[in-house]
Amino acid sequence: MAIPLWLATTVGVTGVLLSKVDYNIFFMKFFRNLSRSKARARLYNNKYAMIPVMLGIEEPIKIKDDIDAENAMHITREQLEEMDGFEGTPLYLSIKGRVYDVSAGGKFYAEGGEYHDWVGKDASRSFGTGCRGGVDRTGMECLSESLEGLTDNEMKEIDRWLELYETHDKYTFVGYLVDDPVEEIVERVHEENEAAEAAAAAAAEAEDLDLDDDLDEAEEEAEQEEEVAA
């Protein structure tokens, strides 16, 4: 029995499309969205939350920073790096500068887990691109907090992951990622010293130029006096 042309074409096209799918990322997003659907249903009493979320047409949930800011901790990047699950430490990750404790998901976030690459750092860029090693299409490090060059769709992906951690019933918001104040002071002092050295060098150069001008004028006066005497 001959296979209809339309069926053969459909199967062929489907095969090509499926061959280009990154199943790892696909299932990560699937279970993420499933968890978000359950959280929306739980928090907002919306039993139909799953449909728009799974279709990717849901309205974003705004994260209220002003409410969290009063009691939130400030965590430096150095401190965050230590929260990697080793030697009894909790599992922390940061996304868009917000730090979450994901220790309850140790199966996924501990060493050897699917999401361990995100632990101990702010890898916001990776949440958007799905790239978790090396550099992405823009040439930037995948596991970076930089959002430079990301598309609108990639920014939406980051917000979806942020919503997962914010609304998950087992993950908790810890605080905000900040620069180390000591490093900031050292860097500021270094910059001030460089500026002072540059200013001193410019002043010395200007003084040398003035001295050269004075010498030139003196030589000219001497030559004129010699001419008059002659």
Short mmCIF file of C-alpha atoms in Angstrom, two decimals:
data_model
loop_
_atom_site.label_atom_id
_atom_site.label_comp_id
_atom_site.label_asym_id
_atom_site.label_seq_id
_atom_site.Cartn_x
_atom_site.Cartn_y
_atom_site.Cartn_z
CA MET A 1 0.00 0.00 0.00
CA ALA A 2 1.43 3.34 -1.08
CA ILE A 3 1.83 6.05 1.57
CA PRO A 4 -0.02 9.27 0.65
CA LEU A 5 2.28 12.12 -0.29
CA TRP A 6 0.76 14.46 2.31
CA LEU A 7 1.40 11.92 5.09
CA ALA A 8 4.97 11.29 4.01
CA THR A 9 5.61 15.05 3.85
CA THR A 10 4.06 15.63 7.29
CA VAL A 11 6.11 12.86 8.86
CA GLY A 12 9.26 14.16 7.20
CA VAL A 13 8.76 17.75 8.33
CA THR A 14 7.86 16.62 11.85
CA GLY A 15 11.01 14.52 11.99
CA VAL A 16 13.16 17.46 10.94
CA LEU A 17 11.56 19.75 13.53
CA LEU A 18 11.89 17.19 16.33
CA SER A 19 15.54 16.61 15.45
CA LYS A 20 16.22 20.29 16.21
CA VAL A 21 14.51 20.24 19.60
CA ASP A 22 16.72 20.30 22.70
CA TYR A 23 14.73 17.83 24.78
CA ASN A 24 16.62 18.70 27.94
CA ILE A 25 15.56 22.35 27.73
CA PHE A 26 12.09 21.34 26.56
CA PHE A 27 11.42 19.21 29.63
CA MET A 28 13.04 21.76 31.96
CA LYS A 29 10.58 24.36 30.72
CA PHE A 30 7.69 21.92 30.78
CA PHE A 31 8.11 21.00 34.45
CA ARG A 32 8.90 24.61 35.34
CA ASN A 33 5.63 25.75 33.77
CA LEU A 34 3.76 22.91 35.40
CA SER A 35 5.04 24.05 38.80
CA ARG A 36 4.14 27.67 37.98
CA SER A 37 0.63 26.59 37.03
CA LYS A 38 0.15 24.83 40.37
CA ALA A 39 1.52 27.86 42.24
CA ARG A 40 -0.84 30.23 40.43
CA ALA A 41 -3.77 27.95 41.15
CA ARG A 42 -2.76 27.77 44.81
CA LEU A 43 -1.98 31.45 45.37
CA TYR A 44 -4.69 33.03 43.24
CA ASN A 45 -7.38 30.36 43.39
CA ASN A 46 -7.24 30.07 39.61
CA LYS A 47 -8.07 26.52 38.57
CA TYR A 48 -7.61 27.44 34.90
CA ALA A 49 -4.05 28.79 35.37
CA MET A 50 -2.47 25.84 33.59
CA ILE A 51 -3.88 26.61 30.14
CA PRO A 52 -2.30 30.04 29.50
CA VAL A 53 0.91 29.12 31.30
CA MET A 54 1.49 25.94 29.29
CA LEU A 55 0.64 27.80 26.08
CA GLY A 56 3.01 30.64 26.95
CA ILE A 57 0.35 33.33 26.81
CA GLU A 58 0.08 34.04 30.53
CA GLU A 59 0.24 37.50 32.06
CA PRO A 60 3.45 38.01 34.05
CA ILE A 61 3.35 38.22 37.82
CA LYS A 62 5.00 41.37 39.18
CA ILE A 63 7.54 40.74 41.92
CA LYS A 64 7.02 43.26 44.70
CA ASP A 65 10.53 44.28 45.69
CA ASP A 66 9.35 46.99 48.05
CA ILE A 67 7.67 44.46 50.34
CA ASP A 68 10.71 42.18 50.54
CA ALA A 69 13.31 44.92 50.87
CA GLU A 70 12.62 45.78 54.52
CA ASN A 71 13.60 42.43 56.02
CA ALA A 72 15.77 40.98 53.27
CA MET A 73 19.42 40.10 53.68
CA HIS A 74 22.17 41.55 51.54
CA ILE A 75 24.42 38.84 50.15
CA THR A 76 27.73 39.47 48.41
CA ARG A 77 28.88 37.43 45.43
CA GLU A 78 31.63 35.89 47.55
CA GLN A 79 29.08 34.76 50.14
CA LEU A 80 26.81 33.40 47.42
CA GLU A 81 29.63 31.31 45.98
CA GLU A 82 29.97 29.54 49.32
CA MET A 83 26.31 28.47 49.31
CA ASP A 84 26.88 25.53 46.99
CA GLY A 85 25.70 22.64 49.16
CA PHE A 86 29.17 21.46 50.14
CA GLU A 87 30.14 20.89 53.78
CA GLY A 88 26.55 21.33 54.91
CA THR A 89 25.96 24.73 53.34
CA PRO A 90 22.54 25.47 51.80
CA LEU A 91 21.93 25.69 48.07
CA TYR A 92 21.50 29.28 46.96
CA LEU A 93 21.12 30.75 43.50
CA SER A 94 20.46 34.25 42.25
CA ILE A 95 18.35 35.48 39.37
CA LYS A 96 18.12 39.17 38.46
CA GLY A 97 19.82 39.97 41.75
CA ARG A 98 17.31 38.09 43.92
CA VAL A 99 18.73 35.22 45.96
CA TYR A 100 16.73 32.06 46.67
CA ASP A 101 17.32 29.03 48.87
CA VAL A 102 16.63 25.94 46.74
CA SER A 103 17.95 23.41 49.24
CA ALA A 104 14.59 21.62 49.20
CA GLY A 105 15.29 20.72 45.59
CA GLY A 106 18.64 19.13 46.33
CA LYS A 107 17.89 16.31 43.89
CA PHE A 108 18.10 18.86 41.08
CA TYR A 109 20.44 21.54 42.50
CA ALA A 110 23.09 19.61 44.44
CA GLU A 111 26.32 18.47 42.79
CA GLY A 112 25.49 16.19 39.88
CA GLY A 113 21.96 17.58 39.62
CA GLU A 114 20.50 18.97 36.43
CA TYR A 115 20.48 22.57 37.73
CA HIS A 116 23.70 22.61 39.74
CA ASP A 117 25.35 24.96 37.23
CA TRP A 118 23.08 27.74 38.51
CA VAL A 119 23.98 27.29 42.18
CA GLY A 120 26.28 29.73 43.97
CA LYS A 121 26.02 32.46 41.37
CA ASP A 122 23.74 34.82 39.51
CA ALA A 123 23.34 33.15 36.11
CA SER A 124 20.38 35.23 34.93
CA ARG A 125 21.57 35.12 31.34
CA SER A 126 21.52 31.33 31.32
CA PHE A 127 17.90 31.25 32.46
CA GLY A 128 17.00 33.22 29.35
CA THR A 129 19.15 31.52 26.74
CA GLY A 130 19.19 27.97 28.08
CA CYS A 131 22.97 27.92 27.59
CA ARG A 132 24.78 26.54 30.63
CA GLY A 133 28.37 26.24 29.52
CA GLY A 134 30.89 28.20 27.46
CA VAL A 135 29.58 31.17 25.52
CA ASP A 136 26.19 31.85 23.94
CA ARG A 137 25.23 33.10 20.48
CA THR A 138 26.36 36.64 21.39
CA GLY A 139 29.81 35.50 22.48
CA MET A 140 29.13 36.22 26.16
CA GLU A 141 29.61 33.77 29.03
CA CYS A 142 26.49 31.64 29.45
CA LEU A 143 26.59 31.62 33.24
CA SER A 144 26.57 35.40 33.55
CA GLU A 145 24.29 37.90 35.23
CA SER A 146 24.55 40.25 32.26
CA LEU A 147 21.35 40.72 30.27
CA GLU A 148 23.05 42.58 27.44
CA GLY A 149 21.90 41.59 23.96
CA LEU A 150 19.05 39.31 25.06
CA THR A 151 15.84 39.21 23.05
CA ASP A 152 12.37 39.97 24.42
CA ASN A 153 11.57 36.25 24.45
CA GLU A 154 14.73 35.47 26.39
CA MET A 155 13.87 38.18 28.93
CA LYS A 156 10.41 36.61 29.32
CA GLU A 157 12.05 33.24 29.97
CA ILE A 158 14.09 34.78 32.78
CA ASP A 159 10.94 36.23 34.32
CA ARG A 160 9.25 32.83 34.14
CA TRP A 161 12.09 31.22 36.06
CA LEU A 162 12.00 34.11 38.53
CA GLU A 163 8.29 33.48 39.06
CA LEU A 164 9.00 29.80 39.72
CA TYR A 165 11.39 30.56 42.57
CA GLU A 166 9.26 33.38 43.92
CA THR A 167 6.03 31.36 44.10
CA HIS A 168 7.36 27.85 44.78
CA ASP A 169 6.09 26.43 48.04
CA LYS A 170 9.47 24.89 48.93
CA TYR A 171 11.93 27.52 47.75
CA THR A 172 12.40 30.70 49.77
CA PHE A 173 13.52 34.23 48.99
CA VAL A 174 16.66 35.03 50.99
CA GLY A 175 17.73 38.51 49.97
CA TYR A 176 19.47 40.68 47.41
CA LEU A 177 22.80 40.20 45.72
CA VAL A 178 25.11 43.18 46.36
CA ASP A 179 28.69 44.16 45.66
CA ASP A 180 31.16 43.57 48.47
CA PRO A 181 31.42 46.93 50.33
CA VAL A 182 35.10 46.33 51.14
CA GLU A 183 35.87 45.68 47.49
CA GLU A 184 33.93 48.81 46.56
CA ILE A 185 36.00 50.89 48.98
CA VAL A 186 39.28 49.39 47.74
CA GLU A 187 38.27 49.98 44.13
CA ARG A 188 37.21 53.56 44.87
CA VAL A 189 40.50 54.30 46.66
CA HIS A 190 42.39 52.75 43.75
CA GLU A 191 40.49 54.93 41.27
CA GLU A 192 41.10 58.03 43.39
CA ASN A 193 44.83 57.24 43.58
CA GLU A 194 45.00 56.78 39.82
CA ALA A 195 43.19 60.09 39.32
CA ALA A 196 45.57 61.84 41.73
CA GLU A 197 48.62 60.34 39.99
CA ALA A 198 47.27 61.42 36.60
CA ALA A 199 46.65 64.95 37.89
CA ALA A 200 50.15 65.12 39.38
CA ALA A 201 51.68 63.91 36.11
CA ALA A 202 49.70 66.50 34.15
CA ALA A 203 50.79 69.26 36.57
CA ALA A 204 54.44 68.18 36.29
CA GLU A 205 54.20 68.16 32.51
CA ALA A 206 52.66 71.63 32.53
CA GLU A 207 55.43 72.87 34.85
CA ASP A 208 58.09 71.46 32.52
CA LEU A 209 56.45 73.24 29.60
CA ASP A 210 56.42 76.52 31.54
CA LEU A 211 60.10 76.04 32.41
CA ASP A 212 60.96 75.38 28.76
CA ASP A 213 59.10 78.55 27.77
CA ASP A 214 61.01 80.57 30.38
CA LEU A 215 64.33 79.21 29.08
CA ASP A 216 63.39 80.06 25.52
CA GLU A 217 62.48 83.60 26.54
CA ALA A 218 65.73 84.00 28.45
CA GLU A 219 67.74 82.81 25.45
CA GLU A 220 65.92 85.24 23.19
CA GLU A 221 66.61 88.14 25.59
CA ALA A 222 70.28 87.19 25.78
CA GLU A 223 70.57 87.11 22.01
CA GLN A 224 68.90 90.54 21.73
CA GLU A 225 71.30 92.01 24.32
CA GLU A 226 74.28 90.62 22.40
CA GLU A 227 72.98 92.17 19.19
CA VAL A 228 72.56 95.57 20.88
CA ALA A 229 76.06 95.39 22.40
CA ALA A 230 77.53 94.57 19.01
#
